[in-house]
XYZ file of C-alpha atoms in Angstrom:
359
model
C 25.011 15.481 9.804
C 24.558 12.092 8.157
C 23.581 11.807 4.512
C 20.700 9.386 5.099
C 18.696 8.298 8.156
C 17.272 4.795 7.667
C 14.234 4.149 9.886
C 13.241 0.576 10.745
C 10.011 0.027 12.754
C 10.470 -3.195 14.744
C 7.737 -5.400 16.192
C 8.095 -9.146 16.866
C 10.393 -9.868 13.910
C 13.176 -11.856 15.548
C 13.086 -14.361 12.683
C 13.944 -11.798 9.992
C 15.599 -8.870 11.766
C 19.248 -9.889 11.420
C 18.932 -10.333 7.654
C 17.412 -6.864 7.387
C 20.041 -5.175 9.566
C 22.944 -6.949 7.863
C 21.740 -5.646 4.492
C 21.585 -2.060 5.820
C 25.029 -2.311 7.410
C 26.386 -3.614 4.085
C 25.450 -0.395 2.268
C 28.207 1.057 0.109
C 27.213 4.450 1.523
C 28.832 4.469 4.940
C 27.618 7.883 6.108
C 24.195 6.710 7.259
C 22.243 6.695 10.497
C 20.168 3.600 11.318
C 17.223 4.239 13.646
C 15.619 1.101 15.064
C 12.263 1.850 16.694
C 11.187 -1.072 18.868
C 7.413 -0.835 19.102
C 6.900 -2.880 22.262
C 8.083 -6.226 20.855
C 7.326 -9.279 22.968
C 9.987 -11.526 21.434
C 13.766 -11.038 21.320
C 13.666 -8.226 18.738
C 14.775 -5.541 21.226
C 17.744 -7.646 22.342
C 18.786 -8.130 18.722
C 18.563 -4.362 18.125
C 20.710 -3.606 21.162
C 23.319 -6.210 20.250
C 23.722 -4.634 16.801
C 23.927 -1.149 18.345
C 26.802 -2.287 20.552
C 28.753 -3.318 17.453
C 28.060 -0.270 15.255
C 27.861 3.334 16.476
C 25.664 4.347 13.534
C 22.736 2.470 15.070
C 20.280 4.271 17.360
C 17.712 2.228 19.279
C 14.417 3.751 20.407
C 12.382 1.556 22.753
C 8.736 2.529 23.167
C 5.382 1.048 24.060
C 3.346 -0.566 21.314
C 1.364 2.060 19.403
C 1.533 0.767 15.836
C 3.791 1.218 12.834
C 2.637 4.788 12.088
C 3.654 6.116 15.504
C 6.897 4.119 15.363
C 7.881 5.627 12.018
C 6.972 9.107 13.260
C 9.275 8.611 16.245
C 12.019 7.729 13.790
C 11.417 10.855 11.695
C 11.468 13.055 14.801
C 14.803 11.556 15.880
C 16.428 11.578 12.427
C 19.457 13.783 11.783
C 20.170 12.859 8.163
C 19.703 15.135 5.175
C 17.399 12.469 3.745
C 15.099 9.885 5.325
C 14.385 6.345 4.118
C 12.396 3.426 5.508
C 13.043 -0.309 5.580
C 10.578 -2.857 6.926
C 12.251 -5.358 9.288
C 11.171 -8.480 7.383
C 12.610 -7.146 4.092
C 16.179 -6.483 2.913
C 17.982 -4.177 0.500
C 20.747 -4.291 -2.100
C 24.149 -2.823 -1.099
C 23.997 0.158 -3.493
C 20.452 1.260 -2.709
C 21.079 4.368 -0.645
C 24.256 5.463 -2.389
C 22.485 5.355 -5.740
C 19.296 7.025 -4.517
C 21.278 9.704 -2.685
C 23.259 10.507 -5.829
C 20.060 10.640 -7.881
C 18.160 12.961 -5.549
C 21.203 15.201 -5.110
C 21.781 15.383 -8.860
C 18.260 16.555 -9.668
C 17.511 18.527 -6.493
C 14.168 16.863 -5.798
C 12.304 16.519 -2.515
C 11.583 12.851 -3.078
C 13.003 9.892 -5.048
C 11.585 6.467 -5.890
C 13.309 3.244 -6.935
C 12.151 -0.152 -8.201
C 11.788 -3.272 -6.104
C 11.616 -7.072 -6.168
C 8.656 -9.004 -4.795
C 10.099 -12.135 -3.202
C 8.285 -15.274 -2.099
C 9.197 -18.905 -1.540
C 8.105 -19.761 -5.056
C 8.816 -16.744 -7.246
C 10.756 -13.525 -7.692
C 9.068 -10.692 -9.571
C 10.706 -7.387 -10.515
C 8.342 -4.411 -10.159
C 9.318 -1.294 -12.078
C 7.776 2.144 -12.460
C 6.570 2.464 -16.058
C 8.129 5.898 -16.479
C 11.131 6.451 -18.754
C 12.007 9.928 -17.480
C 14.398 10.637 -14.617
C 12.506 13.665 -13.266
C 8.763 14.305 -13.050
C 7.200 17.738 -12.785
C 3.935 18.545 -11.009
C 1.549 17.418 -13.752
C 3.429 14.150 -14.253
C 3.500 13.561 -10.486
C -0.301 13.799 -10.471
C -0.922 11.658 -13.555
C 1.910 9.127 -13.337
C 2.321 8.645 -9.575
C -0.596 9.889 -7.471
C -3.268 8.651 -9.880
C -1.745 5.185 -10.192
C -1.299 4.915 -6.424
C -4.936 5.837 -5.802
C -6.400 3.191 -8.118
C -7.509 2.213 -11.578
C -9.048 4.803 -13.874
C -11.786 2.279 -14.565
C -12.353 -1.327 -13.586
C -10.451 -2.684 -16.578
C -6.838 -3.733 -15.899
C -5.110 -1.284 -18.204
C -3.382 1.082 -15.819
C 0.158 1.231 -14.464
C 0.004 0.374 -10.783
C 2.453 2.235 -8.535
C 2.630 0.617 -5.107
C 2.339 3.380 -2.515
C 4.905 1.959 -0.117
C 7.410 4.185 1.663
C 10.301 1.721 1.618
C 10.992 2.383 -2.056
C 11.382 6.119 -1.405
C 13.924 8.616 -0.150
C 12.635 11.917 1.273
C 14.403 15.171 2.006
C 14.030 15.556 5.768
C 13.453 19.323 5.759
C 10.674 18.766 3.188
C 8.903 16.378 5.608
C 9.301 18.862 8.460
C 8.328 21.964 6.463
C 4.965 20.425 5.564
C 4.624 18.470 8.839
C 4.340 15.227 6.903
C 3.832 12.346 9.300
C 2.020 9.006 9.337
C -1.527 9.161 10.666
C -1.851 7.463 14.092
C -4.704 5.006 14.444
C -4.439 3.772 10.865
C -2.861 0.322 10.764
C -3.427 -0.592 7.126
C -2.261 1.263 3.981
C -0.785 3.987 6.180
C 2.158 4.301 3.789
C -0.176 4.897 0.830
C -1.711 7.876 2.641
C 1.722 9.198 3.597
C 3.030 8.966 0.042
C -0.021 10.515 -1.614
C 0.114 13.443 0.811
C 3.871 13.825 0.263
C 3.469 13.761 -3.515
C 0.722 16.405 -3.332
C 3.316 18.819 -1.904
C 6.155 17.790 -4.246
C 6.997 19.960 -7.237
C 9.668 17.588 -8.547
C 10.214 13.861 -8.031
C 13.120 11.848 -9.409
C 13.164 8.184 -10.401
C 16.124 5.931 -9.718
C 15.607 3.114 -12.225
C 17.675 0.639 -10.233
C 16.067 -2.384 -8.539
C 17.207 -2.295 -4.919
C 14.506 -3.297 -2.442
C 13.433 -6.880 -1.662
C 9.828 -6.926 -0.518
C 9.136 -10.268 1.151
C 5.577 -11.494 0.744
C 4.592 -12.431 4.270
C 1.499 -14.561 4.843
C 1.092 -13.010 8.297
C 0.770 -9.461 6.948
C -2.303 -7.366 7.730
C -3.800 -8.022 4.289
C -3.239 -11.787 4.376
C -4.598 -12.731 7.798
C -8.067 -12.324 9.278
C -8.748 -8.837 10.583
C -12.085 -8.261 12.290
C -11.697 -4.495 11.748
C -10.620 -4.646 8.110
C -13.729 -3.000 6.655
C -13.703 -0.195 9.246
C -9.979 0.333 8.596
C -10.517 0.363 4.833
C -13.279 2.963 5.137
C -11.065 5.121 7.341
C -8.249 4.910 4.776
C -10.560 5.754 1.891
C -12.134 8.713 3.697
C -8.678 10.055 4.556
C -7.538 9.586 0.972
C -10.549 11.549 -0.245
C -9.772 14.335 2.241
C -6.155 14.567 1.056
C -7.216 14.775 -2.580
C -10.038 17.207 -1.797
C -7.582 19.565 -0.058
C -5.433 19.395 -3.203
C -8.462 20.012 -5.486
C -7.939 16.567 -7.011
C -10.875 14.622 -5.584
C -13.168 14.884 -8.612
C -10.233 14.483 -11.004
C -9.491 11.164 -9.269
C -13.131 10.151 -8.764
C -13.045 7.055 -10.990
C -9.842 5.870 -9.341
C -11.210 6.456 -5.849
C -14.320 4.482 -6.761
C -12.265 1.609 -8.166
C -10.247 1.456 -4.958
C -13.425 1.418 -2.831
C -14.742 -1.538 -4.856
C -11.441 -3.371 -4.431
C -11.490 -2.678 -0.689
C -15.049 -3.998 -0.392
C -14.164 -7.158 -2.311
C -11.104 -7.706 -0.118
C -13.134 -7.147 3.066
C -15.810 -9.619 1.936
C -13.118 -12.181 1.152
C -11.576 -11.527 4.569
C -14.863 -12.460 6.235
C -15.821 -15.412 4.033
C -12.501 -17.194 3.613
C -10.363 -16.157 6.612
C -12.902 -15.907 9.412
C -13.275 -19.092 11.461
C -16.753 -18.333 12.853
C -19.919 -20.097 11.760
C -20.973 -19.579 8.152
C -24.138 -17.721 9.183
C -22.078 -15.141 11.105
C -19.648 -14.743 8.222
C -22.460 -14.224 5.719
C -24.111 -11.688 8.026
C -20.924 -9.597 8.164
C -20.363 -9.918 4.415
C -23.940 -8.742 3.790
C -23.329 -5.749 6.076
C -20.321 -4.773 3.936
C -22.154 -5.244 0.638
C -25.103 -3.140 1.831
C -22.827 -0.185 2.641
C -24.518 2.971 1.318
C -21.315 4.485 -0.002
C -20.528 1.250 -1.841
C -23.945 1.384 -3.513
C -23.253 4.933 -4.709
C -19.814 3.939 -5.967
C -21.169 0.904 -7.810
C -23.848 3.008 -9.466
C -21.211 5.431 -10.766
C -19.078 2.476 -11.841
C -21.965 0.985 -13.782
C -22.516 4.269 -15.557
C -18.953 4.925 -16.634
C -17.532 1.505 -17.409
C -19.949 -1.386 -17.096
C -20.699 -1.228 -20.794
C -16.980 -1.813 -21.405
C -17.198 -4.930 -19.275
C -20.044 -6.197 -21.430
C -18.012 -5.581 -24.570
C -15.132 -7.632 -23.158
C -17.289 -10.515 -21.984
C -15.044 -13.028 -23.737
C -11.786 -11.505 -22.580
C -9.765 -13.574 -20.119
C -7.860 -10.514 -18.901
C -10.990 -8.861 -17.528
C -12.728 -11.963 -16.150
C -11.790 -11.333 -12.510
C -12.703 -7.640 -12.635
C -16.031 -8.413 -14.325
C -16.884 -11.023 -11.703
C -16.143 -8.641 -8.823
C -18.295 -5.818 -10.205
C -21.084 -8.112 -11.388
C -21.432 -9.841 -8.018
C -21.236 -6.649 -5.975
C -23.823 -4.989 -8.194
C -26.150 -7.969 -7.922
C -25.935 -8.549 -4.170
C -26.028 -4.859 -3.251
C -29.154 -4.311 -5.333
C -27.394 -1.663 -7.432
C -27.723 -3.535 -10.721
C -30.714 -2.329 -12.749
C -30.313 -5.138 -15.263
C -30.963 -7.775 -12.556
C -27.996 -9.809 -13.711
C -27.351 -13.198 -12.204
C -24.198 -13.380 -10.060
C -21.127 -15.038 -11.501
C -21.520 -18.799 -11.186
C -17.902 -19.715 -10.547
C -18.643 -20.605 -6.914
C -22.367 -21.272 -7.213
C -23.561 -24.857 -7.168
C -25.606 -25.729 -10.225
C -29.052 -27.176 -9.685
C -29.434 -30.816 -10.744
C -31.461 -31.424 -13.851
C -34.967 -32.739 -13.379
C -35.543 -36.256 -14.548
């Protein structure tokens, strides 16, 4: 049995795949299994996978029809033989000591799951993202308050919380833990599927350990699902949010996380509106029609009303604060255009053309 099974879902990434695979093969931990799941790629990705497999016996290639990243990762979990399971996205890369260090950490503390820090890379900047937790091991209450809560969303609309990105590539999971609780990615969800997987995994965890090393290089890709136009973005967002609520409801945490769930729904609505207005290439009238449909969502109106009640006064108090300007603008505009604002506030004028003065 291998120590770690590293699962890489592959789809049309011929440009980046070799860099990713070279970084995995350069791991100081040699006793690993590398599972490459080709999800019906139309470029040369499958050929690249097979050429690497011919050179290294630790590589297993699974070739399947295109069904999305969730199904691809599930196929990798089902095929894995390692004591632990990790994930690497094919357009990213990892530091040589990542899995040796995380393996030693999770073995030392006997946890079902471990998290590490990562680097957000782009052409213009490199940003280190760390978990704002000083402890090496978190118990159940800390898992809820430090990890799950900060993955779900902000406690209120003000930017004063510690965001924990709910991505699976920064994690190492005990394989029998995943199988005991039948933890798999939800098919049919193509956006934020790793957030749902991690929240559900953390709900079942009694102990989680933190490896404070910075090992993963997350490459900001302009062609990602959140950076290109998606005509199903709002439907996908609603599906994600409903599933997230179901997971937390089953764990008796839905009401405890209500403010955070509401904040995430607002952020999703704002992102979906931006997707239609700025990324859609259709006529302006069609774009505005779709944006209005999103803003008039009944659930969004309910969420905005709760938001107004529990934190809009704070936004008023910080009217001169630069740090809250973006958050205030989002809530103010959504309240105004959805008709949920009892104060009949004018929308933020940052993008509104001023009327010329009368002469």
